[in-house]
Amino acid sequence: MSSSLAEQLVRGDRRALAKAITLTESTRADHRREADALLDALMPSTGRSLRLGISGVPGVGKSTFIEALGLHLIGQGHRIAVLAVDPSSSLSGGSILGDKTRMERLSVHDKAFIRPSPTSGALGGVAEHTREALLLCEAAGFDIVIVETVGVGQSEIAVAGMTDLFVLLQLPNAGDDLQAIKRGVMELADLVVINKADIDEDAATRAQATITSALRVFGFHGRGEHHAAPVLKLSAVTGAGVDAFWQAVQAEALRRRDTGAFDARRAGQREAWLWDIVHARLLADFRQHPAVRAALPHTLADVKASRSAPTVAARTLLDRFETKN
Ligand code: GDP
């Protein structure tokens, strides 16, 4: 079954792609085995897209921007997939992203594939399923994959960790209050976009200048690069600046391909992904282990109440895990 699904998928069949993603999201062991076989079979067809992460607070204009960009790129002959990492869906069952009215024009386009955020992955946290979905989209021939998330630290780190370029959307008043610019997230940004420039062009220009100088101070240290992230302004509603944005993305990707940073980042991401799965699986096994489970409640209580040192308690639990394994 997997082989024919794989064949349909590599021909670009969007229904086969949706089905394959559903398979990877299943918690059933037989589905997981099938999904693993499928992923292995498709690996040679992956890796050829440009992976773009996009983040920003709710209301900044992410879906408006992604729709404008997506339609622009389809106009240039590209095929666009949009995935999401939504930290809220795993916590509350609700969703900050992913309601059905978003990206109405893009979602009906046959050159686009939009997948709402999965609920939390069994292993490796909120991003686990999205990483697999990304590979499947590439195998299905989508040459630009956008992964969207909201301004919540952990999910932004996850998305920056699975994409080639991480884009941070800001509002025109962002520059007025430097406190509002979270240093950690700014360090993740490979490009910063001031959206809604149509509302107040002067404010957007000020924000561009303030953020540009802020990035010169701290922006590139976190990225291990001597090249500050470009800061652009645009309007997702009027479309002004969308083409310039795409050109900046291409220039940045090209620059990184030339320096080797592009491939190095992907290699690092693949390695990190492997370790994420190993860590998650080991932790799950640890928590399931009978001797650990028996000791865990009182050990945790002792640690919380300062009756035992966290280091000693951890070593004792690990000893139980190892000796009676
Ligand atoms: P998200 O929550 O980040 O996905 O934001 P949305 O894309 O849903 O946009 C939030 C609101 O801002 C919507 O009412 C959009 O129409 C509006 N909006 C988005 N981009 C722009 C823009 O460039 N200019 C203006 N004036 N409004 C925008």
mmCIF file of C-alpha atoms and ligand atoms in Angstrom:
data_model
loop_
_atom_site.group_PDB
_atom_site.id
_atom_site.type_symbol
_atom_site.label_atom_id
_atom_site.label_comp_id
_atom_site.label_asym_id
_atom_site.label_seq_id
_atom_site.Cartn_x
_atom_site.Cartn_y
_atom_site.Cartn_z
ATOM 1 C CA MET A 1 0.000 0.000 0.000
ATOM 2 C CA SER A 2 2.795 2.373 0.934
ATOM 3 C CA SER A 3 4.552 1.972 -2.374
ATOM 4 C CA SER A 4 1.520 2.992 -4.393
ATOM 5 C CA LEU A 5 0.845 5.827 -1.980
ATOM 6 C CA ALA A 6 4.471 6.858 -2.466
ATOM 7 C CA GLU A 7 4.047 6.757 -6.244
ATOM 8 C CA GLN A 8 0.919 8.888 -6.143
ATOM 9 C CA LEU A 9 2.609 11.299 -3.783
ATOM 10 C CA VAL A 10 5.713 11.861 -5.898
ATOM 11 C CA ARG A 11 3.439 12.577 -8.850
ATOM 12 C CA GLY A 12 2.196 15.547 -6.816
ATOM 13 C CA ASP A 13 -1.214 14.161 -5.886
ATOM 14 C CA ARG A 14 -2.451 16.389 -3.058
ATOM 15 C CA ARG A 15 -4.892 13.797 -1.725
ATOM 16 C CA ALA A 16 -2.104 11.238 -1.455
ATOM 17 C CA LEU A 17 -0.026 13.855 0.344
ATOM 18 C CA ALA A 18 -2.823 14.581 2.817
ATOM 19 C CA LYS A 19 -3.281 10.863 3.384
ATOM 20 C CA ALA A 20 0.438 10.332 3.963
ATOM 21 C CA ILE A 21 0.555 13.167 6.499
ATOM 22 C CA THR A 22 -2.429 11.685 8.325
ATOM 23 C CA LEU A 23 -0.573 8.381 8.443
ATOM 24 C CA THR A 24 2.449 10.015 10.106
ATOM 25 C CA GLU A 25 0.173 11.678 12.666
ATOM 26 C CA SER A 26 -1.500 8.425 13.669
ATOM 27 C CA THR A 27 -0.690 6.950 17.065
ATOM 28 C CA ARG A 28 -1.323 3.369 15.893
ATOM 29 C CA ALA A 29 1.819 1.232 15.791
ATOM 30 C CA ASP A 30 0.991 -0.319 12.392
ATOM 31 C CA HIS A 31 0.407 3.142 10.922
ATOM 32 C CA ARG A 32 3.712 4.280 12.377
ATOM 33 C CA ARG A 33 5.515 1.377 10.703
ATOM 34 C CA GLU A 34 3.835 2.185 7.405
ATOM 35 C CA ALA A 35 4.711 5.865 7.783
ATOM 36 C CA ASP A 36 8.338 5.006 8.540
ATOM 37 C CA ALA A 37 8.573 2.838 5.427
ATOM 38 C CA LEU A 38 6.990 5.598 3.375
ATOM 39 C CA LEU A 39 9.381 8.250 4.709
ATOM 40 C CA ASP A 40 12.375 6.044 4.029
ATOM 41 C CA ALA A 41 11.188 5.350 0.492
ATOM 42 C CA LEU A 42 10.636 9.054 -0.138
ATOM 43 C CA MET A 43 13.848 10.402 1.390
ATOM 44 C CA PRO A 44 15.656 10.630 -1.985
ATOM 45 C CA SER A 45 12.843 12.896 -3.239
ATOM 46 C CA THR A 46 13.116 15.319 -0.329
ATOM 47 C CA GLY A 47 15.336 18.285 0.425
ATOM 48 C CA ARG A 48 14.817 20.232 -2.793
ATOM 49 C CA SER A 49 12.524 22.949 -1.495
ATOM 50 C CA LEU A 50 13.299 26.245 0.111
ATOM 51 C CA ARG A 51 12.004 26.021 3.676
ATOM 52 C CA LEU A 52 10.783 29.294 5.072
ATOM 53 C CA GLY A 53 9.738 29.817 8.701
ATOM 54 C CA ILE A 54 7.363 32.672 9.453
ATOM 55 C CA SER A 55 6.456 33.922 12.900
ATOM 56 C CA GLY A 56 4.932 36.916 14.639
ATOM 57 C CA VAL A 57 2.332 37.745 17.255
ATOM 58 C CA PRO A 58 -1.354 37.062 16.506
ATOM 59 C CA GLY A 59 -2.731 39.873 14.344
ATOM 60 C CA VAL A 60 0.609 40.925 12.837
ATOM 61 C CA GLY A 61 -0.627 39.659 9.470
ATOM 62 C CA LYS A 62 0.954 36.227 9.026
ATOM 63 C CA SER A 63 -1.877 34.608 7.113
ATOM 64 C CA THR A 64 -2.478 37.718 4.997
ATOM 65 C CA PHE A 65 1.236 37.809 4.187
ATOM 66 C CA ILE A 66 1.528 34.097 3.452
ATOM 67 C CA GLU A 67 -1.466 34.292 1.132
ATOM 68 C CA ALA A 68 -0.022 37.328 -0.710
ATOM 69 C CA LEU A 69 3.410 35.731 -0.953
ATOM 70 C CA GLY A 70 2.000 32.345 -1.927
ATOM 71 C CA LEU A 71 -0.111 33.738 -4.759
ATOM 72 C CA HIS A 72 2.845 35.827 -5.942
ATOM 73 C CA LEU A 73 5.089 32.761 -6.034
ATOM 74 C CA ILE A 74 2.487 30.610 -7.762
ATOM 75 C CA GLY A 75 2.370 33.369 -10.380
ATOM 76 C CA GLN A 76 6.081 32.724 -10.900
ATOM 77 C CA GLY A 77 5.516 29.007 -11.409
ATOM 78 C CA HIS A 78 6.190 27.721 -7.906
ATOM 79 C CA ARG A 79 4.147 25.250 -5.861
ATOM 80 C CA ILE A 80 3.607 26.278 -2.238
ATOM 81 C CA ALA A 81 2.947 24.206 0.857
ATOM 82 C CA VAL A 82 1.995 25.860 4.135
ATOM 83 C CA LEU A 83 2.370 23.994 7.414
ATOM 84 C CA ALA A 84 1.950 25.185 10.968
ATOM 85 C CA VAL A 85 3.396 24.632 14.403
ATOM 86 C CA ASP A 86 0.748 25.799 16.830
ATOM 87 C CA PRO A 87 1.783 25.553 20.467
ATOM 88 C CA SER A 88 -1.750 26.318 21.625
ATOM 89 C CA SER A 89 -3.337 23.276 20.014
ATOM 90 C CA SER A 90 -1.388 20.833 22.140
ATOM 91 C CA LEU A 91 -1.946 22.763 25.346
ATOM 92 C CA SER A 92 -5.596 23.710 25.153
ATOM 93 C CA GLY A 93 -7.026 21.739 22.263
ATOM 94 C CA GLY A 94 -7.880 25.132 20.772
ATOM 95 C CA SER A 95 -5.877 26.850 18.104
ATOM 96 C CA ILE A 96 -4.357 30.294 17.583
ATOM 97 C CA LEU A 97 -3.520 29.417 13.999
ATOM 98 C CA GLY A 98 -5.377 27.216 11.624
ATOM 99 C CA ASP A 99 -9.003 28.302 11.520
ATOM 100 C CA LYS A 100 -10.566 27.498 8.200
ATOM 101 C CA THR A 101 -11.268 31.001 6.945
ATOM 102 C CA ARG A 102 -7.581 31.847 6.751
ATOM 103 C CA MET A 103 -5.873 32.085 3.361
ATOM 104 C CA GLU A 104 -9.100 31.558 1.453
ATOM 105 C CA ARG A 105 -7.691 32.186 -1.994
ATOM 106 C CA LEU A 106 -4.493 30.263 -1.489
ATOM 107 C CA SER A 107 -6.213 27.271 0.090
ATOM 108 C CA VAL A 108 -8.351 26.587 -2.985
ATOM 109 C CA HIS A 109 -5.463 26.934 -5.422
ATOM 110 C CA ASP A 110 -4.319 23.687 -7.028
ATOM 111 C CA LYS A 111 -0.665 24.781 -6.805
ATOM 112 C CA ALA A 112 -0.969 25.182 -3.038
ATOM 113 C CA PHE A 113 -1.270 22.753 -0.165
ATOM 114 C CA ILE A 114 -2.261 24.028 3.262
ATOM 115 C CA ARG A 115 -2.236 21.797 6.288
ATOM 116 C CA PRO A 116 -3.441 23.017 9.677
ATOM 117 C CA SER A 117 -1.370 22.396 12.745
ATOM 118 C CA PRO A 118 -1.311 18.837 14.045
ATOM 119 C CA THR A 119 -1.943 18.176 17.679
ATOM 120 C CA SER A 120 1.159 17.425 19.671
ATOM 121 C CA GLY A 121 3.516 14.745 18.423
ATOM 122 C CA ALA A 122 3.924 11.597 20.475
ATOM 123 C CA LEU A 123 7.681 12.041 20.371
ATOM 124 C CA GLY A 124 9.719 15.182 20.150
ATOM 125 C CA GLY A 125 7.070 17.755 21.056
ATOM 126 C CA VAL A 126 4.863 20.043 19.032
ATOM 127 C CA ALA A 127 7.103 20.169 15.997
ATOM 128 C CA GLU A 128 7.521 16.452 15.433
ATOM 129 C CA HIS A 129 4.705 15.900 12.953
ATOM 130 C CA THR A 130 5.403 19.129 11.111
ATOM 131 C CA ARG A 131 8.955 18.031 10.323
ATOM 132 C CA GLU A 132 7.679 14.841 8.741
ATOM 133 C CA ALA A 133 4.938 16.714 6.882
ATOM 134 C CA LEU A 134 7.607 19.036 5.507
ATOM 135 C CA LEU A 135 9.532 16.116 3.986
ATOM 136 C CA LEU A 136 6.342 14.698 2.495
ATOM 137 C CA CYS A 137 5.478 18.061 0.910
ATOM 138 C CA GLU A 138 8.924 18.174 -0.677
ATOM 139 C CA ALA A 139 8.545 14.668 -2.038
ATOM 140 C CA ALA A 140 5.229 15.782 -3.553
ATOM 141 C CA GLY A 141 7.079 18.480 -5.480
ATOM 142 C CA PHE A 142 6.230 21.580 -3.469
ATOM 143 C CA ASP A 143 9.337 23.665 -4.026
ATOM 144 C CA ILE A 144 8.594 26.265 -1.360
ATOM 145 C CA VAL A 145 7.461 25.096 2.049
ATOM 146 C CA ILE A 146 6.344 27.717 4.551
ATOM 147 C CA VAL A 147 6.127 26.756 8.216
ATOM 148 C CA GLU A 148 4.102 29.219 10.235
ATOM 149 C CA THR A 149 4.030 29.697 13.977
ATOM 150 C CA VAL A 150 3.074 32.292 16.583
ATOM 151 C CA GLY A 151 5.222 34.423 18.824
ATOM 152 C CA VAL A 152 5.823 31.881 21.532
ATOM 153 C CA GLY A 153 9.486 31.149 22.211
ATOM 154 C CA GLN A 154 9.523 27.372 22.130
ATOM 155 C CA SER A 155 7.628 26.999 18.880
ATOM 156 C CA GLU A 156 9.762 29.677 17.231
ATOM 157 C CA ILE A 157 12.911 27.800 18.144
ATOM 158 C CA ALA A 158 11.337 24.639 16.729
ATOM 159 C CA VAL A 159 10.412 26.328 13.443
ATOM 160 C CA ALA A 160 13.792 28.056 13.077
ATOM 161 C CA GLY A 161 15.248 24.582 13.652
ATOM 162 C CA MET A 162 13.442 23.038 10.679
ATOM 163 C CA THR A 163 13.673 25.839 8.102
ATOM 164 C CA ASP A 164 16.391 27.408 5.963
ATOM 165 C CA LEU A 165 15.387 30.980 6.735
ATOM 166 C CA PHE A 166 13.360 32.196 9.674
ATOM 167 C CA VAL A 167 11.321 35.335 9.059
ATOM 168 C CA LEU A 168 9.966 37.448 11.885
ATOM 169 C CA LEU A 169 6.985 39.715 11.196
ATOM 170 C CA GLN A 170 6.715 42.920 13.222
ATOM 171 C CA LEU A 171 4.213 45.752 13.443
ATOM 172 C CA PRO A 172 5.193 49.321 12.473
ATOM 173 C CA ASN A 173 5.215 50.411 16.108
ATOM 174 C CA ALA A 174 7.679 47.667 17.105
ATOM 175 C CA GLY A 175 10.602 50.080 16.959
ATOM 176 C CA ASP A 176 8.966 52.501 19.432
ATOM 177 C CA ASP A 177 9.414 50.091 22.258
ATOM 178 C CA LEU A 178 12.623 48.161 22.145
ATOM 179 C CA GLN A 179 11.523 46.248 25.214
ATOM 180 C CA ALA A 180 8.902 44.628 23.016
ATOM 181 C CA ILE A 181 11.577 43.216 20.773
ATOM 182 C CA LYS A 182 12.459 39.941 22.339
ATOM 183 C CA ARG A 183 16.160 39.516 22.076
ATOM 184 C CA GLY A 184 16.094 35.746 21.868
ATOM 185 C CA VAL A 185 13.642 35.693 19.000
ATOM 186 C CA MET A 186 15.459 38.473 17.164
ATOM 187 C CA GLU A 187 18.571 36.348 17.281
ATOM 188 C CA LEU A 188 16.689 33.586 15.502
ATOM 189 C CA ALA A 189 15.537 35.903 12.719
ATOM 190 C CA ASP A 190 17.251 35.646 9.338
ATOM 191 C CA LEU A 191 14.976 38.338 7.965
ATOM 192 C CA VAL A 192 12.729 40.825 9.743
ATOM 193 C CA VAL A 193 9.635 42.184 8.037
ATOM 194 C CA ILE A 194 7.735 45.266 9.186
ATOM 195 C CA ASN A 195 4.209 44.524 7.977
ATOM 196 C CA LYS A 196 1.263 46.954 7.612
ATOM 197 C CA ALA A 197 3.567 49.675 6.291
ATOM 198 C CA ASP A 198 0.499 51.039 4.446
ATOM 199 C CA ILE A 199 -1.044 52.152 7.750
ATOM 200 C CA ASP A 200 1.808 54.435 8.733
ATOM 201 C CA GLU A 201 4.736 54.564 6.338
ATOM 202 C CA ASP A 202 6.791 56.852 8.609
ATOM 203 C CA ALA A 203 6.359 54.592 11.622
ATOM 204 C CA ALA A 204 7.382 51.613 9.494
ATOM 205 C CA THR A 205 10.515 53.431 8.345
ATOM 206 C CA ARG A 206 11.377 54.326 11.954
ATOM 207 C CA ALA A 207 10.825 50.725 13.024
ATOM 208 C CA GLN A 208 13.051 49.545 10.184
ATOM 209 C CA ALA A 209 15.876 51.865 11.322
ATOM 210 C CA THR A 210 15.529 50.983 15.016
ATOM 211 C CA ILE A 211 15.425 47.247 14.429
ATOM 212 C CA THR A 212 18.285 47.409 11.952
ATOM 213 C CA SER A 213 20.519 49.094 14.523
ATOM 214 C CA ALA A 214 19.338 46.759 17.292
ATOM 215 C CA LEU A 215 20.247 43.780 15.114
ATOM 216 C CA ARG A 216 23.689 45.226 14.505
ATOM 217 C CA VAL A 217 24.216 45.177 18.239
ATOM 218 C CA PHE A 218 22.957 41.707 19.040
ATOM 219 C CA GLY A 219 21.378 40.237 15.951
ATOM 220 C CA PHE A 220 24.007 38.077 14.389
ATOM 221 C CA HIS A 221 25.822 36.745 17.428
ATOM 222 C CA GLY A 222 23.186 34.106 18.028
ATOM 223 C CA ARG A 223 23.424 32.998 14.430
ATOM 224 C CA GLY A 224 27.180 32.649 14.510
ATOM 225 C CA GLU A 225 27.400 34.946 11.509
ATOM 226 C CA HIS A 226 28.959 38.271 10.716
ATOM 227 C CA HIS A 227 26.023 39.379 8.706
ATOM 228 C CA ALA A 228 23.030 41.115 10.297
ATOM 229 C CA ALA A 229 19.561 40.053 9.211
ATOM 230 C CA PRO A 230 18.009 42.327 6.568
ATOM 231 C CA VAL A 231 14.997 44.366 7.745
ATOM 232 C CA LEU A 232 12.288 45.054 5.162
ATOM 233 C CA LYS A 233 8.944 46.796 5.227
ATOM 234 C CA LEU A 234 5.895 45.770 3.290
ATOM 235 C CA SER A 235 2.136 45.638 3.178
ATOM 236 C CA ALA A 236 0.554 42.215 2.968
ATOM 237 C CA VAL A 237 -2.776 43.864 2.112
ATOM 238 C CA THR A 238 -1.635 46.023 -0.830
ATOM 239 C CA GLY A 239 1.156 43.658 -1.852
ATOM 240 C CA ALA A 240 3.734 46.476 -1.858
ATOM 241 C CA GLY A 241 7.124 45.065 -0.928
ATOM 242 C CA VAL A 242 6.206 41.393 -1.402
ATOM 243 C CA ASP A 243 8.370 41.021 -4.497
ATOM 244 C CA ALA A 244 11.285 42.818 -2.794
ATOM 245 C CA PHE A 245 10.865 40.420 0.115
ATOM 246 C CA TRP A 246 11.124 37.418 -2.167
ATOM 247 C CA GLN A 247 14.216 38.826 -3.814
ATOM 248 C CA ALA A 248 15.794 39.349 -0.382
ATOM 249 C CA VAL A 249 14.991 35.733 0.508
ATOM 250 C CA GLN A 250 16.591 34.467 -2.659
ATOM 251 C CA ALA A 251 19.669 36.656 -2.186
ATOM 252 C CA GLU A 252 20.049 35.435 1.386
ATOM 253 C CA ALA A 253 19.632 31.788 0.364
ATOM 254 C CA LEU A 254 22.168 32.210 -2.436
ATOM 255 C CA ARG A 255 24.675 33.886 -0.130
ATOM 256 C CA ARG A 256 24.362 30.979 2.290
ATOM 257 C CA ARG A 257 24.698 28.380 -0.417
ATOM 258 C CA ASP A 258 27.928 30.071 -1.468
ATOM 259 C CA THR A 259 29.387 30.105 2.042
ATOM 260 C CA GLY A 260 28.244 26.562 2.802
ATOM 261 C CA ALA A 261 26.060 27.840 5.663
ATOM 262 C CA PHE A 262 22.910 26.602 3.931
ATOM 263 C CA ASP A 263 23.953 22.943 3.812
ATOM 264 C CA ALA A 264 25.624 23.138 7.213
ATOM 265 C CA ARG A 265 22.378 24.350 8.784
ATOM 266 C CA ARG A 266 20.405 21.494 7.237
ATOM 267 C CA ALA A 267 22.972 18.921 8.314
ATOM 268 C CA GLY A 268 22.807 20.318 11.855
ATOM 269 C CA GLN A 269 19.015 20.175 11.772
ATOM 270 C CA ARG A 270 19.009 16.539 10.674
ATOM 271 C CA GLU A 271 21.350 15.650 13.488
ATOM 272 C CA ALA A 272 19.308 17.604 16.045
ATOM 273 C CA TRP A 273 16.173 15.874 14.812
ATOM 274 C CA LEU A 274 17.729 12.447 15.395
ATOM 275 C CA TRP A 275 18.723 13.407 18.918
ATOM 276 C CA ASP A 276 15.282 14.854 19.627
ATOM 277 C CA ILE A 277 13.701 11.504 18.806
ATOM 278 C CA VAL A 278 16.279 9.597 20.829
ATOM 279 C CA HIS A 279 15.823 11.891 23.836
ATOM 280 C CA ALA A 280 12.050 11.696 23.636
ATOM 281 C CA ARG A 281 12.053 7.911 23.324
ATOM 282 C CA LEU A 282 14.523 7.458 26.182
ATOM 283 C CA LEU A 283 12.504 9.782 28.376
ATOM 284 C CA ALA A 284 9.310 7.906 27.557
ATOM 285 C CA ASP A 285 11.000 4.575 28.348
ATOM 286 C CA PHE A 286 12.385 6.030 31.569
ATOM 287 C CA ARG A 287 8.963 7.243 32.712
ATOM 288 C CA GLN A 288 7.389 3.882 31.816
ATOM 289 C CA HIS A 289 9.973 1.812 33.669
ATOM 290 C CA PRO A 290 8.321 0.042 36.645
ATOM 291 C CA ALA A 291 11.092 0.770 39.162
ATOM 292 C CA VAL A 292 11.193 4.417 38.115
ATOM 293 C CA ARG A 293 7.429 4.762 38.185
ATOM 294 C CA ALA A 294 7.288 3.303 41.664
ATOM 295 C CA ALA A 295 9.884 5.722 43.019
ATOM 296 C CA LEU A 296 8.954 8.828 41.048
ATOM 297 C CA PRO A 297 6.113 10.322 43.153
ATOM 298 C CA HIS A 298 7.966 10.326 46.467
ATOM 299 C CA THR A 299 11.280 11.238 44.829
ATOM 300 C CA LEU A 300 9.694 14.267 43.148
ATOM 301 C CA ALA A 301 7.987 15.252 46.391
ATOM 302 C CA ASP A 302 11.331 15.058 48.217
ATOM 303 C CA VAL A 303 13.033 17.189 45.586
ATOM 304 C CA LYS A 304 10.270 19.806 45.574
ATOM 305 C CA ALA A 305 10.378 20.046 49.365
ATOM 306 C CA SER A 306 14.183 20.304 49.387
ATOM 307 C CA ARG A 307 14.479 17.044 51.312
ATOM 308 C CA SER A 308 16.817 15.617 48.716
ATOM 309 C CA ALA A 309 19.186 17.200 46.245
ATOM 310 C CA PRO A 310 17.915 17.150 42.645
ATOM 311 C CA THR A 311 21.234 15.771 41.415
ATOM 312 C CA VAL A 312 21.231 12.895 43.897
ATOM 313 C CA ALA A 313 17.569 12.108 43.218
ATOM 314 C CA ALA A 314 18.159 12.087 39.469
ATOM 315 C CA ARG A 315 21.129 9.736 39.807
ATOM 316 C CA THR A 316 19.149 7.409 42.059
ATOM 317 C CA LEU A 317 16.318 7.235 39.532
ATOM 318 C CA LEU A 318 18.761 6.655 36.676
ATOM 319 C CA ASP A 319 20.407 3.840 38.652
ATOM 320 C CA ARG A 320 17.015 2.194 39.112
ATOM 321 C CA PHE A 321 16.367 2.538 35.386
ATOM 322 C CA GLU A 322 19.713 1.038 34.409
ATOM 323 C CA THR A 323 20.089 -1.783 36.891
ATOM 324 C CA LYS A 324 16.599 -3.243 36.590
ATOM 325 C CA ASN A 325 16.214 -2.643 32.898
HETATM 326 P P1 GDP B 1 -2.189 36.725 11.845
HETATM 327 O O1 GDP B 1 -2.966 36.533 13.115
HETATM 328 O O2 GDP B 1 -0.783 37.103 12.106
HETATM 329 O O3 GDP B 1 -2.328 35.596 10.871
HETATM 330 O O4 GDP B 1 -2.827 38.037 11.143
HETATM 331 P P2 GDP B 1 -3.881 38.148 9.943
HETATM 332 O O5 GDP B 1 -3.223 37.864 8.644
HETATM 333 O O6 GDP B 1 -5.101 37.390 10.287
HETATM 334 O O7 GDP B 1 -4.158 39.720 9.968
HETATM 335 C C1 GDP B 1 -4.759 40.373 11.081
HETATM 336 C C2 GDP B 1 -5.488 41.616 10.587
HETATM 337 O O8 GDP B 1 -4.538 42.545 10.063
HETATM 338 C C3 GDP B 1 -6.477 41.322 9.479
HETATM 339 O O9 GDP B 1 -7.619 42.124 9.686
HETATM 340 C C4 GDP B 1 -5.737 41.739 8.227
HETATM 341 O O10 GDP B 1 -6.598 42.159 7.200
HETATM 342 C C5 GDP B 1 -4.900 42.892 8.729
HETATM 343 N N1 GDP B 1 -3.652 43.072 7.946
HETATM 344 C C6 GDP B 1 -2.740 42.098 7.643
HETATM 345 N N2 GDP B 1 -1.733 42.621 6.915
HETATM 346 C C7 GDP B 1 -2.017 43.923 6.757
HETATM 347 C C8 GDP B 1 -1.352 45.016 6.079
HETATM 348 O O11 GDP B 1 -0.296 44.877 5.478
HETATM 349 N N3 GDP B 1 -1.957 46.247 6.149
HETATM 350 C C9 GDP B 1 -3.119 46.437 6.797
HETATM 351 N N4 GDP B 1 -3.642 47.674 6.792
HETATM 352 N N5 GDP B 1 -3.766 45.451 7.443
HETATM 353 C C10 GDP B 1 -3.226 44.207 7.414
#
